[in-house]
mmCIF file of C-alpha atoms in Angstrom:
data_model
loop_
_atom_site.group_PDB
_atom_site.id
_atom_site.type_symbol
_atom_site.label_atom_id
_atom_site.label_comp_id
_atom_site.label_asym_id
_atom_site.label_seq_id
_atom_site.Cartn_x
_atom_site.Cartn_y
_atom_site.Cartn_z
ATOM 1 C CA UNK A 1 31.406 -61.834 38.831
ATOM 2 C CA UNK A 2 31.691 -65.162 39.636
ATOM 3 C CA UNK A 3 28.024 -65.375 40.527
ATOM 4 C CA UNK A 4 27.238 -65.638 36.812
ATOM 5 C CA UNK A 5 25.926 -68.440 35.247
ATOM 6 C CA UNK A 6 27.724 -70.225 32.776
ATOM 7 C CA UNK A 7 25.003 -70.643 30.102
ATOM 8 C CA UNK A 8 23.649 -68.400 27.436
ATOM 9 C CA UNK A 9 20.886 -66.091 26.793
ATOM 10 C CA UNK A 10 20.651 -65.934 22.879
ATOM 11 C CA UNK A 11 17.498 -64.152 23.495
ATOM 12 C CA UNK A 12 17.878 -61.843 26.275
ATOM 13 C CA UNK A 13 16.739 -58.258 25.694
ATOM 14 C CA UNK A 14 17.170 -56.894 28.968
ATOM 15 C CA UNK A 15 19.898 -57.031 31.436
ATOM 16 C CA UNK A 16 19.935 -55.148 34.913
ATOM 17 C CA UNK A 17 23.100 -56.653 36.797
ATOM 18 C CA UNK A 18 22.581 -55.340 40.554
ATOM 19 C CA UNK A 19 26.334 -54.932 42.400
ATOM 20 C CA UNK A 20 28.050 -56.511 39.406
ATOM 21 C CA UNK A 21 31.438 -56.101 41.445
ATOM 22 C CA UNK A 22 30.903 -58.385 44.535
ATOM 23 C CA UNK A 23 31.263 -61.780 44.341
ATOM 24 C CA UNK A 24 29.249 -62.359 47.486
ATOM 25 C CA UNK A 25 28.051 -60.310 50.139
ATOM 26 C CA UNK A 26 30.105 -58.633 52.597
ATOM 27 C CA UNK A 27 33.025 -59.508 50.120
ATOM 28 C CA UNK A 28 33.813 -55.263 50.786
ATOM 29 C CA UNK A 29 37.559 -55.548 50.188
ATOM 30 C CA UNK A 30 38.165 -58.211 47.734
ATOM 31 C CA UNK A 31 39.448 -57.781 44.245
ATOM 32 C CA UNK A 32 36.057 -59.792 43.012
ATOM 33 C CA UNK A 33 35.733 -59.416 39.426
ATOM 34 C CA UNK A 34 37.359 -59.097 35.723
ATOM 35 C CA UNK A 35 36.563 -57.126 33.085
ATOM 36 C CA UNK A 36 36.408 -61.100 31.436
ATOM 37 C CA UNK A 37 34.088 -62.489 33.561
ATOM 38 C CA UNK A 38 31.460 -60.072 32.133
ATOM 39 C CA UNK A 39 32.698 -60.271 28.649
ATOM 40 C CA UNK A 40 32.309 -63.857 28.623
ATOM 41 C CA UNK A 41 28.785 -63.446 30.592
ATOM 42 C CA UNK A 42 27.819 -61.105 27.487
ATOM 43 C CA UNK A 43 28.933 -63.356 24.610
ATOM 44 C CA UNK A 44 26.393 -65.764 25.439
ATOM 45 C CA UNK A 45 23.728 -62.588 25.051
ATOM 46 C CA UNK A 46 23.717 -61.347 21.583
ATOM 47 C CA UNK A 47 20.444 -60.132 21.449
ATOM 48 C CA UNK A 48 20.541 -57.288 24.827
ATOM 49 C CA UNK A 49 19.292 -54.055 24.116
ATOM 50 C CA UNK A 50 19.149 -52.111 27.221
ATOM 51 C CA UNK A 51 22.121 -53.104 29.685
ATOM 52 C CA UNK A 52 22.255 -51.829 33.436
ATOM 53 C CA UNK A 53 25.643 -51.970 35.551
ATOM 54 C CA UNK A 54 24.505 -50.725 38.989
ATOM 55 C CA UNK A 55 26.689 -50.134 41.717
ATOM 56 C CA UNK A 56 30.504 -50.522 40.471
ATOM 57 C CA UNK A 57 33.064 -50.422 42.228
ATOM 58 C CA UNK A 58 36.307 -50.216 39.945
ATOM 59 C CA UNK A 59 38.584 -50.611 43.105
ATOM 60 C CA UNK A 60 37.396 -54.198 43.255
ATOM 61 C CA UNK A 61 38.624 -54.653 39.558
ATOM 62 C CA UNK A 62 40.854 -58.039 39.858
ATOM 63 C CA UNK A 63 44.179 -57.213 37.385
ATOM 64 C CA UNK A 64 46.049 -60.223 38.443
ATOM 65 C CA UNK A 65 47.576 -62.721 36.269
ATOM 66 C CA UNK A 66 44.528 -64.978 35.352
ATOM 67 C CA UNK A 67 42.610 -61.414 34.443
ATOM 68 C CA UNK A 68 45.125 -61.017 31.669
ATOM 69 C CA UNK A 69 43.948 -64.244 29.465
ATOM 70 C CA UNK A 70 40.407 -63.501 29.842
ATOM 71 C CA UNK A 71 38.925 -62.182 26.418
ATOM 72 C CA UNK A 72 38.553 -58.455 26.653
ATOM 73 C CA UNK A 73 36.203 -57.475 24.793
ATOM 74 C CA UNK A 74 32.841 -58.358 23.282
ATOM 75 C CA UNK A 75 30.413 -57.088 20.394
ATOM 76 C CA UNK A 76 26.476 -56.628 20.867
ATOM 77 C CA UNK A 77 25.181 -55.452 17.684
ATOM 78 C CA UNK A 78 21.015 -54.547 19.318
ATOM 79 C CA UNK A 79 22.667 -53.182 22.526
ATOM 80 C CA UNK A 80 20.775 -49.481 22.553
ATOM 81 C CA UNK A 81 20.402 -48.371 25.756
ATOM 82 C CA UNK A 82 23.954 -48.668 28.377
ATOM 83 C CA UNK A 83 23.502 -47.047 31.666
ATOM 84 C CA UNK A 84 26.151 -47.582 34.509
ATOM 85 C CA UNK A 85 26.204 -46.148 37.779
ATOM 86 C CA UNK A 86 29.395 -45.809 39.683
ATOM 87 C CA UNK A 87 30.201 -45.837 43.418
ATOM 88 C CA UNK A 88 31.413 -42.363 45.320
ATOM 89 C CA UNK A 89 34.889 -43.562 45.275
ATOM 90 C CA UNK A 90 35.508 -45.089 42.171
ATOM 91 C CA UNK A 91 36.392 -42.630 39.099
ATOM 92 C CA UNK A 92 33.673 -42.818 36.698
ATOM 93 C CA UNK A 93 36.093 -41.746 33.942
ATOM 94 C CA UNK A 94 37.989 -45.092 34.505
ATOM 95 C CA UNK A 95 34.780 -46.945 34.106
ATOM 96 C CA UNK A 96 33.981 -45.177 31.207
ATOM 97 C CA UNK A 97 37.091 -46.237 29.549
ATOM 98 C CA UNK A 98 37.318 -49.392 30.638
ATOM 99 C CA UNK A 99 33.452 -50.393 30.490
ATOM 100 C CA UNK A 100 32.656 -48.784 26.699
ATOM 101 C CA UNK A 101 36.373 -50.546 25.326
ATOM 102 C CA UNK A 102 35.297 -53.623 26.624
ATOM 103 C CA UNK A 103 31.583 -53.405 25.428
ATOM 104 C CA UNK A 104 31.088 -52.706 21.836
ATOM 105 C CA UNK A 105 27.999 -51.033 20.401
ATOM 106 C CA UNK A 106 26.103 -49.463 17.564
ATOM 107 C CA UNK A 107 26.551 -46.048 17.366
ATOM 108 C CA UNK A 108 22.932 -45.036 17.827
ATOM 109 C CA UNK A 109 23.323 -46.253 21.420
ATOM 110 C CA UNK A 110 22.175 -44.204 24.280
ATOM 111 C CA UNK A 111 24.928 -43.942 27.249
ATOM 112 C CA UNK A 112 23.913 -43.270 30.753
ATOM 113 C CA UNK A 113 26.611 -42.597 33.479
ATOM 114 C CA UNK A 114 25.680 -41.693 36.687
ATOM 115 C CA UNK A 115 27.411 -41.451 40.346
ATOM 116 C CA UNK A 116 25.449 -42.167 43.296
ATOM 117 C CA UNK A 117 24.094 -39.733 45.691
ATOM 118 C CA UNK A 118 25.976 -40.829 48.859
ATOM 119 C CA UNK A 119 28.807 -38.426 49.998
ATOM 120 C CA UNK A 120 29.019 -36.397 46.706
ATOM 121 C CA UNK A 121 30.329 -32.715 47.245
ATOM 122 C CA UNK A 122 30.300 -30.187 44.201
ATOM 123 C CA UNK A 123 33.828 -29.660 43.852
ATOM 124 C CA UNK A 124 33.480 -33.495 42.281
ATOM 125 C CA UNK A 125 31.924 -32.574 39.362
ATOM 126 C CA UNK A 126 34.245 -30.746 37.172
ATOM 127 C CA UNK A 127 36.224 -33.619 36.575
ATOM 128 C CA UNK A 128 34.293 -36.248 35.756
ATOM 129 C CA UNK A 129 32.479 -33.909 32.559
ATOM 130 C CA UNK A 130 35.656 -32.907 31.312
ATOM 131 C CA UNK A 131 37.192 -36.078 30.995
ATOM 132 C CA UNK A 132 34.026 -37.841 29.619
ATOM 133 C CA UNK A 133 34.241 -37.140 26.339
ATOM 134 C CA UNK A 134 37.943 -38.217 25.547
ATOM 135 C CA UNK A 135 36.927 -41.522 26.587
ATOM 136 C CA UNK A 136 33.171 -42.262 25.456
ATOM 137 C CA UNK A 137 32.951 -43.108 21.477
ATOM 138 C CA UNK A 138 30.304 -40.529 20.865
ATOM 139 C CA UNK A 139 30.708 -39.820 17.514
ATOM 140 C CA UNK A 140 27.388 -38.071 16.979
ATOM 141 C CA UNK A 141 27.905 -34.219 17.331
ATOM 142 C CA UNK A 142 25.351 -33.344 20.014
ATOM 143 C CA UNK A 143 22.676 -30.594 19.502
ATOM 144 C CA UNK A 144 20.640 -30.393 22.596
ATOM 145 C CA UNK A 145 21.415 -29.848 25.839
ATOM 146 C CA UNK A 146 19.661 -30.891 28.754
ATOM 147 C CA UNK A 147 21.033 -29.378 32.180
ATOM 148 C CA UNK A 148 18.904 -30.130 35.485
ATOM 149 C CA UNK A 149 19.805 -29.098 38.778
ATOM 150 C CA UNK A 150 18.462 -31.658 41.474
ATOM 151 C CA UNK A 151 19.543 -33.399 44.803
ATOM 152 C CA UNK A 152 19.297 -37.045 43.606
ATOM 153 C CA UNK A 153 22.806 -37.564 42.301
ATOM 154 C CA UNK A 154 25.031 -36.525 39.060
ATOM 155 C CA UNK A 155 24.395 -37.985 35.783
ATOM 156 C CA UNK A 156 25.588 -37.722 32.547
ATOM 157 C CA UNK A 157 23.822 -38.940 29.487
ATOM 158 C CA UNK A 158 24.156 -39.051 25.659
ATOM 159 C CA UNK A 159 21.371 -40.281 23.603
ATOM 160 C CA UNK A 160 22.166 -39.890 19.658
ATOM 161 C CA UNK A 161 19.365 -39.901 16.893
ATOM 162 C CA UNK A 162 19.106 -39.244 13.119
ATOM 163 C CA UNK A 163 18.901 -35.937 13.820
ATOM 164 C CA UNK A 164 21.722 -35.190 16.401
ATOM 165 C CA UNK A 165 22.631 -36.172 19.984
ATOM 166 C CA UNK A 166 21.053 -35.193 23.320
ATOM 167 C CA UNK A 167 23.250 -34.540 26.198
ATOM 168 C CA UNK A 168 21.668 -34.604 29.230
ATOM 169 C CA UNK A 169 23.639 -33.552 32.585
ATOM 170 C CA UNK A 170 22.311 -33.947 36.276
ATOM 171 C CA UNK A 171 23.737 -32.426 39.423
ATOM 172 C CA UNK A 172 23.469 -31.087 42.414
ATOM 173 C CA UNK A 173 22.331 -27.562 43.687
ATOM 174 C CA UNK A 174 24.563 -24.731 43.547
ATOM 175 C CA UNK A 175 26.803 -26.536 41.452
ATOM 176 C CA UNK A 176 26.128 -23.711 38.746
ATOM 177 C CA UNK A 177 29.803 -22.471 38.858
ATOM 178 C CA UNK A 178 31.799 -25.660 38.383
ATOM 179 C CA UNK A 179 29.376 -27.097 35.946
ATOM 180 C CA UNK A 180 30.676 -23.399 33.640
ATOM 181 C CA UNK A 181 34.568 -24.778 34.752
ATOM 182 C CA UNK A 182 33.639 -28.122 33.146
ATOM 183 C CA UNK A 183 32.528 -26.298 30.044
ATOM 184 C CA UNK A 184 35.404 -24.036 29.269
ATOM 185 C CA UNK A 185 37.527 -27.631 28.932
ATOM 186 C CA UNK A 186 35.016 -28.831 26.236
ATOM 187 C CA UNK A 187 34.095 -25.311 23.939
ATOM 188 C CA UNK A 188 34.347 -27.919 20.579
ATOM 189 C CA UNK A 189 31.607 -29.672 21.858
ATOM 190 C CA UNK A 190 29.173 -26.904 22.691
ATOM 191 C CA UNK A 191 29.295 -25.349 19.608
ATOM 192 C CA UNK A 192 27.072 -27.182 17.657
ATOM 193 C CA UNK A 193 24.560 -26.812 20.539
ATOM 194 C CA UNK A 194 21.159 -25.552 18.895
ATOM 195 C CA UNK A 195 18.635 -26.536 22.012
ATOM 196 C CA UNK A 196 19.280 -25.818 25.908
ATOM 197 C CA UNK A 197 17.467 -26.688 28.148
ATOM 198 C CA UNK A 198 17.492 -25.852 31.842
ATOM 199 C CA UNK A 199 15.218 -27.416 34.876
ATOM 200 C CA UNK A 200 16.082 -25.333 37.975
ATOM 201 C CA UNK A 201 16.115 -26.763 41.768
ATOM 202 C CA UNK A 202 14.156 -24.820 44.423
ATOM 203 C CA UNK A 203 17.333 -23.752 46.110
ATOM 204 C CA UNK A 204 18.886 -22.675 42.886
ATOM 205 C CA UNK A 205 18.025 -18.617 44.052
ATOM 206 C CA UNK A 206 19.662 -15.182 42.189
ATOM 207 C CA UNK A 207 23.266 -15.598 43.495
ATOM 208 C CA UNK A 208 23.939 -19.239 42.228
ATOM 209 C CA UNK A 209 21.480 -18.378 38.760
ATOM 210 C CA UNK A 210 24.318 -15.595 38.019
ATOM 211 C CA UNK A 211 26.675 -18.442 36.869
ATOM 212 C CA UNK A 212 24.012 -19.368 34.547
ATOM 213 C CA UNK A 213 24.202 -16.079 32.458
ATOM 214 C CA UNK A 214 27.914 -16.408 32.006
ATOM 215 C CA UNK A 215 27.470 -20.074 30.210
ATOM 216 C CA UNK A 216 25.169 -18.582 27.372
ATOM 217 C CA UNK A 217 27.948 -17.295 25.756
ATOM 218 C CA UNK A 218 29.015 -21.226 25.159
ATOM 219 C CA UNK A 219 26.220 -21.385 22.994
ATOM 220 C CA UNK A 220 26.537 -19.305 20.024
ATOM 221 C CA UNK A 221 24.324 -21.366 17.707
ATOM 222 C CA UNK A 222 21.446 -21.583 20.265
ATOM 223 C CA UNK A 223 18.151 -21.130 18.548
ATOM 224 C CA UNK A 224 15.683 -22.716 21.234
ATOM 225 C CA UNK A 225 15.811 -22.074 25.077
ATOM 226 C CA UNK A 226 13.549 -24.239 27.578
ATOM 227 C CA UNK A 227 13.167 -23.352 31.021
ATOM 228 C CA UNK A 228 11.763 -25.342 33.791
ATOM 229 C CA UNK A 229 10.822 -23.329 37.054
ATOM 230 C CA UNK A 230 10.801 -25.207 40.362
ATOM 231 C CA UNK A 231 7.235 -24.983 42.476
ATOM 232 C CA UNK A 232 7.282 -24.156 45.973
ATOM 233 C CA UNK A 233 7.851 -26.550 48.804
ATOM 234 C CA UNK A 234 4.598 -27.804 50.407
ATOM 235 C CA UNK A 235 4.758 -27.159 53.220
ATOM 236 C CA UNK A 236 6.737 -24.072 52.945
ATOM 237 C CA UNK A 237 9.692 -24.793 54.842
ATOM 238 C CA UNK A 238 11.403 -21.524 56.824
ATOM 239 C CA UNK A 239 14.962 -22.949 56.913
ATOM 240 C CA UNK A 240 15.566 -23.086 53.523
ATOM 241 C CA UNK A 241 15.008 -19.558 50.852
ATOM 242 C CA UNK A 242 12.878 -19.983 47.962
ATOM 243 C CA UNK A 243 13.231 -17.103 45.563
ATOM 244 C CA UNK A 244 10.492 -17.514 42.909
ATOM 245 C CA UNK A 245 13.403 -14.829 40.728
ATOM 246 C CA UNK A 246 14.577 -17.682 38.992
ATOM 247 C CA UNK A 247 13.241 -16.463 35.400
ATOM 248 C CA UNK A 248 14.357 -12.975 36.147
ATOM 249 C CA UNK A 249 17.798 -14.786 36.325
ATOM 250 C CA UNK A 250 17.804 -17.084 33.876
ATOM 251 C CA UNK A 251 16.972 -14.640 30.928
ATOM 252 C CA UNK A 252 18.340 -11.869 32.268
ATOM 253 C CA UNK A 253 21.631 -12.366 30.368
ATOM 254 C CA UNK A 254 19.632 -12.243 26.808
ATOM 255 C CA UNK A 255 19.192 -8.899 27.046
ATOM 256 C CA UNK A 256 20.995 -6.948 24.483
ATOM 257 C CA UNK A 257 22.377 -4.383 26.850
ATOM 258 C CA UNK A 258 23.628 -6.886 29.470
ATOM 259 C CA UNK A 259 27.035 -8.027 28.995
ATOM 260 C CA UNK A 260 27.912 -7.408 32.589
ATOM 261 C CA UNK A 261 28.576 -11.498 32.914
ATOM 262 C CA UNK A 262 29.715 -12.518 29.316
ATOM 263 C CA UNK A 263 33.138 -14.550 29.213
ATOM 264 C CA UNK A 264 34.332 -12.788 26.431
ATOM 265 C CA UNK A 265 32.935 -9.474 25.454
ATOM 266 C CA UNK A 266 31.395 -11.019 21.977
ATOM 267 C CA UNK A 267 28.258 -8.884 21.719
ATOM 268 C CA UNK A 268 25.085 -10.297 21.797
ATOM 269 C CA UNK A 269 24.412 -13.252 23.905
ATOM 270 C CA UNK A 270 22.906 -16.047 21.688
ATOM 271 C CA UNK A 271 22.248 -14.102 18.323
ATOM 272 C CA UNK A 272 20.493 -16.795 16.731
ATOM 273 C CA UNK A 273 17.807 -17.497 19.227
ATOM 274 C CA UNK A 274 14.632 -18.055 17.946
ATOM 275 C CA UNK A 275 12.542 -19.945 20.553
ATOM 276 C CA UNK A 276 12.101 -19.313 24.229
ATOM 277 C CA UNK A 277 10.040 -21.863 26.236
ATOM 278 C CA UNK A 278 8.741 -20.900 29.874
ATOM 279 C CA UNK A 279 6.906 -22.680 32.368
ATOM 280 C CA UNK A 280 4.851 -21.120 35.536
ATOM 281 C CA UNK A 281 4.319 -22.878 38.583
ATOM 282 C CA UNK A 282 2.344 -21.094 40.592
ATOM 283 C CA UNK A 283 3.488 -18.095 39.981
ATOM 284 C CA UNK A 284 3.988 -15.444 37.508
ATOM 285 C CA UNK A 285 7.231 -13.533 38.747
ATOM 286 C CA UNK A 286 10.515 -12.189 36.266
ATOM 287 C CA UNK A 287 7.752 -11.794 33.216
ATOM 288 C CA UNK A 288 8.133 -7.992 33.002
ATOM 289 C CA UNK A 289 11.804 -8.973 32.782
ATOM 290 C CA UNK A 290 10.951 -11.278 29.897
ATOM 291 C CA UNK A 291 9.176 -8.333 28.156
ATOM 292 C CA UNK A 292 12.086 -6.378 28.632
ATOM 293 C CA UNK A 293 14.041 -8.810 26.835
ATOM 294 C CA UNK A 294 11.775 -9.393 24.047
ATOM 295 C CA UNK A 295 11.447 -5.605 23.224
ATOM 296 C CA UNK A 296 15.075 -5.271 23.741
ATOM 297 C CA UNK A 297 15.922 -7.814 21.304
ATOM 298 C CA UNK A 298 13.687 -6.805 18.783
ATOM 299 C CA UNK A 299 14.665 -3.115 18.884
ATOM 300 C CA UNK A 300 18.209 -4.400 18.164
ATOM 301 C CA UNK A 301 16.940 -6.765 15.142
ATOM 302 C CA UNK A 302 17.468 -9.927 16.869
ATOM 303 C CA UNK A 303 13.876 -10.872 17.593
ATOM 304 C CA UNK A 304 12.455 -13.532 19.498
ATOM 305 C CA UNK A 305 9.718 -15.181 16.961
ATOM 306 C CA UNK A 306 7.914 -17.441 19.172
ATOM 307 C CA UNK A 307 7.541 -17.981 22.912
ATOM 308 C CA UNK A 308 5.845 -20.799 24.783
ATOM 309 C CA UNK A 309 4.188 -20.570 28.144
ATOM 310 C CA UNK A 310 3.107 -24.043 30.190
ATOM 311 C CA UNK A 311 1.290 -23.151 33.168
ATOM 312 C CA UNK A 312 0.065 -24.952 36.662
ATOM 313 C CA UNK A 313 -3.745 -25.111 36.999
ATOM 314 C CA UNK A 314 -3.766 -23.310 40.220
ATOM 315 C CA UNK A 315 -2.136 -20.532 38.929
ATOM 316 C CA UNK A 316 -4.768 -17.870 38.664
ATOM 317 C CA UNK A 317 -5.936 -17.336 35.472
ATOM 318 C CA UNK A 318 -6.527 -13.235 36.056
ATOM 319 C CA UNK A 319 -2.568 -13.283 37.079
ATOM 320 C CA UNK A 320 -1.543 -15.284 33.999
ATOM 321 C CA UNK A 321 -3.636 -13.167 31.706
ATOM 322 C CA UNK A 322 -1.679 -9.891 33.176
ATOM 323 C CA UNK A 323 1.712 -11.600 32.516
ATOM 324 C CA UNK A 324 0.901 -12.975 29.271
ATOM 325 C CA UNK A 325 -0.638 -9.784 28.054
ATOM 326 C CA UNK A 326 2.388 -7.813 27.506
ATOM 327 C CA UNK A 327 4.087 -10.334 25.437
ATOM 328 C CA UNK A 328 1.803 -10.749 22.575
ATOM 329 C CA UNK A 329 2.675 -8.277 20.696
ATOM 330 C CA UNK A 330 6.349 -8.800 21.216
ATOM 331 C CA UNK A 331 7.089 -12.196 19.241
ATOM 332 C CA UNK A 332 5.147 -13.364 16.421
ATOM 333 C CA UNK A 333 3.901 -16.441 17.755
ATOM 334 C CA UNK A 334 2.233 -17.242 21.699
ATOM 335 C CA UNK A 335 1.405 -20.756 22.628
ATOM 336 C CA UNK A 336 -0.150 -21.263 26.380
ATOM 337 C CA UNK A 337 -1.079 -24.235 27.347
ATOM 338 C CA UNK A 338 -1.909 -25.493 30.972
ATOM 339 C CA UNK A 339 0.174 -28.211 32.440
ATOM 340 C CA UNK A 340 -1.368 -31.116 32.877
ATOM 341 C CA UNK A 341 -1.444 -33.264 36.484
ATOM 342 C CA UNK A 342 -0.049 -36.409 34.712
ATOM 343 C CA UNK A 343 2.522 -34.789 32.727
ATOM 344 C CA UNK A 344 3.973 -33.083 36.303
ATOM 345 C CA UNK A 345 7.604 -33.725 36.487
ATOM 346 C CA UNK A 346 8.217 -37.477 38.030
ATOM 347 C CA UNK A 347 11.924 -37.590 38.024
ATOM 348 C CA UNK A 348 14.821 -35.073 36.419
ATOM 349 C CA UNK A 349 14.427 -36.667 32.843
ATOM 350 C CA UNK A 350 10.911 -35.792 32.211
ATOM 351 C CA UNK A 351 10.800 -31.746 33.882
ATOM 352 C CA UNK A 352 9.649 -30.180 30.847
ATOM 353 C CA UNK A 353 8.424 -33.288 28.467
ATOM 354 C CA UNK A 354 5.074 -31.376 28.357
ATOM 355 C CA UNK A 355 6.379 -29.631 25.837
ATOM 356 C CA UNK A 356 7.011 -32.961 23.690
ATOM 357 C CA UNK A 357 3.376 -32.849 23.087
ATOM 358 C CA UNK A 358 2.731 -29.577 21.741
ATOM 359 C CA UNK A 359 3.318 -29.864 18.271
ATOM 360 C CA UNK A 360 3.688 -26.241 17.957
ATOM 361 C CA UNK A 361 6.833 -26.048 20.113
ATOM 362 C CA UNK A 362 9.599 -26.954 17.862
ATOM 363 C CA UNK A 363 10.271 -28.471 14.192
ATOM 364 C CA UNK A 364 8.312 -31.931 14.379
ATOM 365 C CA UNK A 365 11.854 -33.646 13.935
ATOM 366 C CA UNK A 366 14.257 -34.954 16.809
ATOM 367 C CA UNK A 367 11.361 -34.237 19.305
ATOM 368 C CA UNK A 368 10.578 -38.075 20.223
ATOM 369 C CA UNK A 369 11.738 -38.786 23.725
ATOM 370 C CA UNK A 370 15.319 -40.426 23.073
ATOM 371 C CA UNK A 371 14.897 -42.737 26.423
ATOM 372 C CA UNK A 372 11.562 -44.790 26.989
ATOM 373 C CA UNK A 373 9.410 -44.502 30.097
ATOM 374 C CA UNK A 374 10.773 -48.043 31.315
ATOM 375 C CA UNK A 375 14.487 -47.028 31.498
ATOM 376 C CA UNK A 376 14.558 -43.612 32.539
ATOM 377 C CA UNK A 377 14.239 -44.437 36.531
ATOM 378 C CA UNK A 378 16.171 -47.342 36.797
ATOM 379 C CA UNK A 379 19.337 -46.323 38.237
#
């Protein structure tokens, strides 16, 4: 990092280093930075609050002799949003450990790791989750979980609040069985889990879904499920399937009779749950397999008391009315509401943030969105 200057920022909020790990361009196979050289940037900047690390390459991590008297690590008491994306080929558990030992931070910060798109196969991901969470200082037991399948790269992030942490994890389609691998090395950390929620890719059909239904049993403490349906391609594309199934497979596993996919046969696939949260593209398909699971709950006393229904305008409103008709008198509490065109999914963090302003979707508290409009795309 010799490229940075040698003067301070006292009053620098906002720090986006782009390729922190090449001294200059072209500079491909050069051992061009120390963990110092940004330490000593960062001392002159104790006032950063969001701090962006975008690509890194740890292989160009300089260990030699001068590295060692460098000062290694460095304190920034306002720092609440971290975000770091990592190369392909670097291991974005060694950044983790070397990046979050080197920075210090409150422990209300907000972590973002992500590994670019190029070259990433789904066998990658496994690893990187499981070994996260030896190495990050999250302290903050997290409550809600955010999974969203999508082609635009793997990310992990952990935003903690006053009322828990959010764990939000991004990766690609048909990933669906080695994201449950990555969660059979972590079962401590999934207990406390009391809101999932699950954005679903276009190509993310019955077959892959069927991994899906075996993680619920993770969750035993889950009171509130949100799921976010994919809409169809436009134009429709005949190379690729689109299955519009995908609530038929999602909830499938809740009913009380199912246990055909359960890890461990422990009954009842998330007892506790209290609130299920549904939206409809464009259309209206796996409903009657929703009612099924509703009266099937409730006939074994573990009703669902409220259910929540965002729908696209150009659904038809005669084909929403069937669907929705049904239901009623199955949970105690309905709430439809159309989605808006502005609040229509713009990247993987905002899917189902319609739902943040329906006040009658959750308990009013650890609702705000934990990462602000201005940081969520820039990685």
């Amino acid at each position: 990092m010799r490229f940075l200057p040698q003067i301070a920022f006292p009053k620098l909020n906002r720090l986006f280093i782009d390729r922190p790990t090449r001294s200059r361009r072209g500079d491909t196979n050069l051992a061009s930075w120390t963990i110092g050289d940004l330490v000593t940037f960062l001392a002159g900047c104790p006032d950063v609050q969001e701090l962006v690390l975008a690509p890194v390459d740890m292989h160009l991590v300089d260990t030699g002799p001068s590295a060692k008297t460098q000062p290694r690590s460095v304190t920034l008491p306002r720092l609440r949003y971290f975000a770091v994306g990592i190369h392909e080929e670097a291991f974005i558990n060694e950044a983790a450990e070397l990046l979050t030992a080197s920075i210090l931070f409150p422990t209300q910060c907000h972590l973002l790791f992500t590994r670019l798109p190029a070259g990433i196969r789904p066998h990658d991901f496994q690893e990187p989750l499981g070994g996260l969470f030896a190495v990050l200082p999250i302290s903050t037991p997290f409550n809600r979980l955010r999974i969203w399948s999508t082609d635009d790269g793997q990310r992990i992030q952990f935003g903690s609040s006053s009322s828990g942490g959010t764990l939000t994890i991004c990766f690609g389609p048909y990933d669906w069985g080695h994201l449950r691998a990555a969660f059979k090395t972590m079962p401590a950390h999934l207990t406390y889990i009391e809101e999932l929620w699950i954005g679903l890719a276009r190509f993310d059909y019955n077959p892959h879904i069927s991994n899906l239904r075996c993680m619920l049993d993770f969750f035993p403490n889950l009171r509130r499920l949100v799921i976010g349906q994919p809409a169809p391609p436009l134009p429709p594309n005949p190379l690729h399937m689109f299955d519009p199934c995908f609530l038929e497979a999602a909830v499938g596993m809740l009913r009380p009779d199912d246990f055909r996919f359960m890890e461990v046969d422990s009954g009842l696939a998330c007892p506790h749950l209290d609130t299920i949260c549904i939206d409809l593209p464009e259309y209206t398909q796996g409903m009657r397999v929703l009612a099924h699971v509703l009266e099937g709950r409730r006939q074994a006393g573990y009703p669902v008391r409220r259910l929540v229904v965002g729908y696209d305008s150009k659904l038809e409103l005669d084909a929403l009315g069937q669907a929705l008709f049904p239901l009623q008198e199955l949970v105690e509490e309905l709430v439809c509401e159309e989605l808006r065109p502005h609040t229509r999914p713009k990247s993987v963090f905002s899917d189902c943030l319609w739902l943040l302003s329906n006040s009658h979707v959750f308990q009013s508290t650890g609702m705000d969105p934990y990462w602000p409009d201005w940081s969520e795309d820039r990685l």
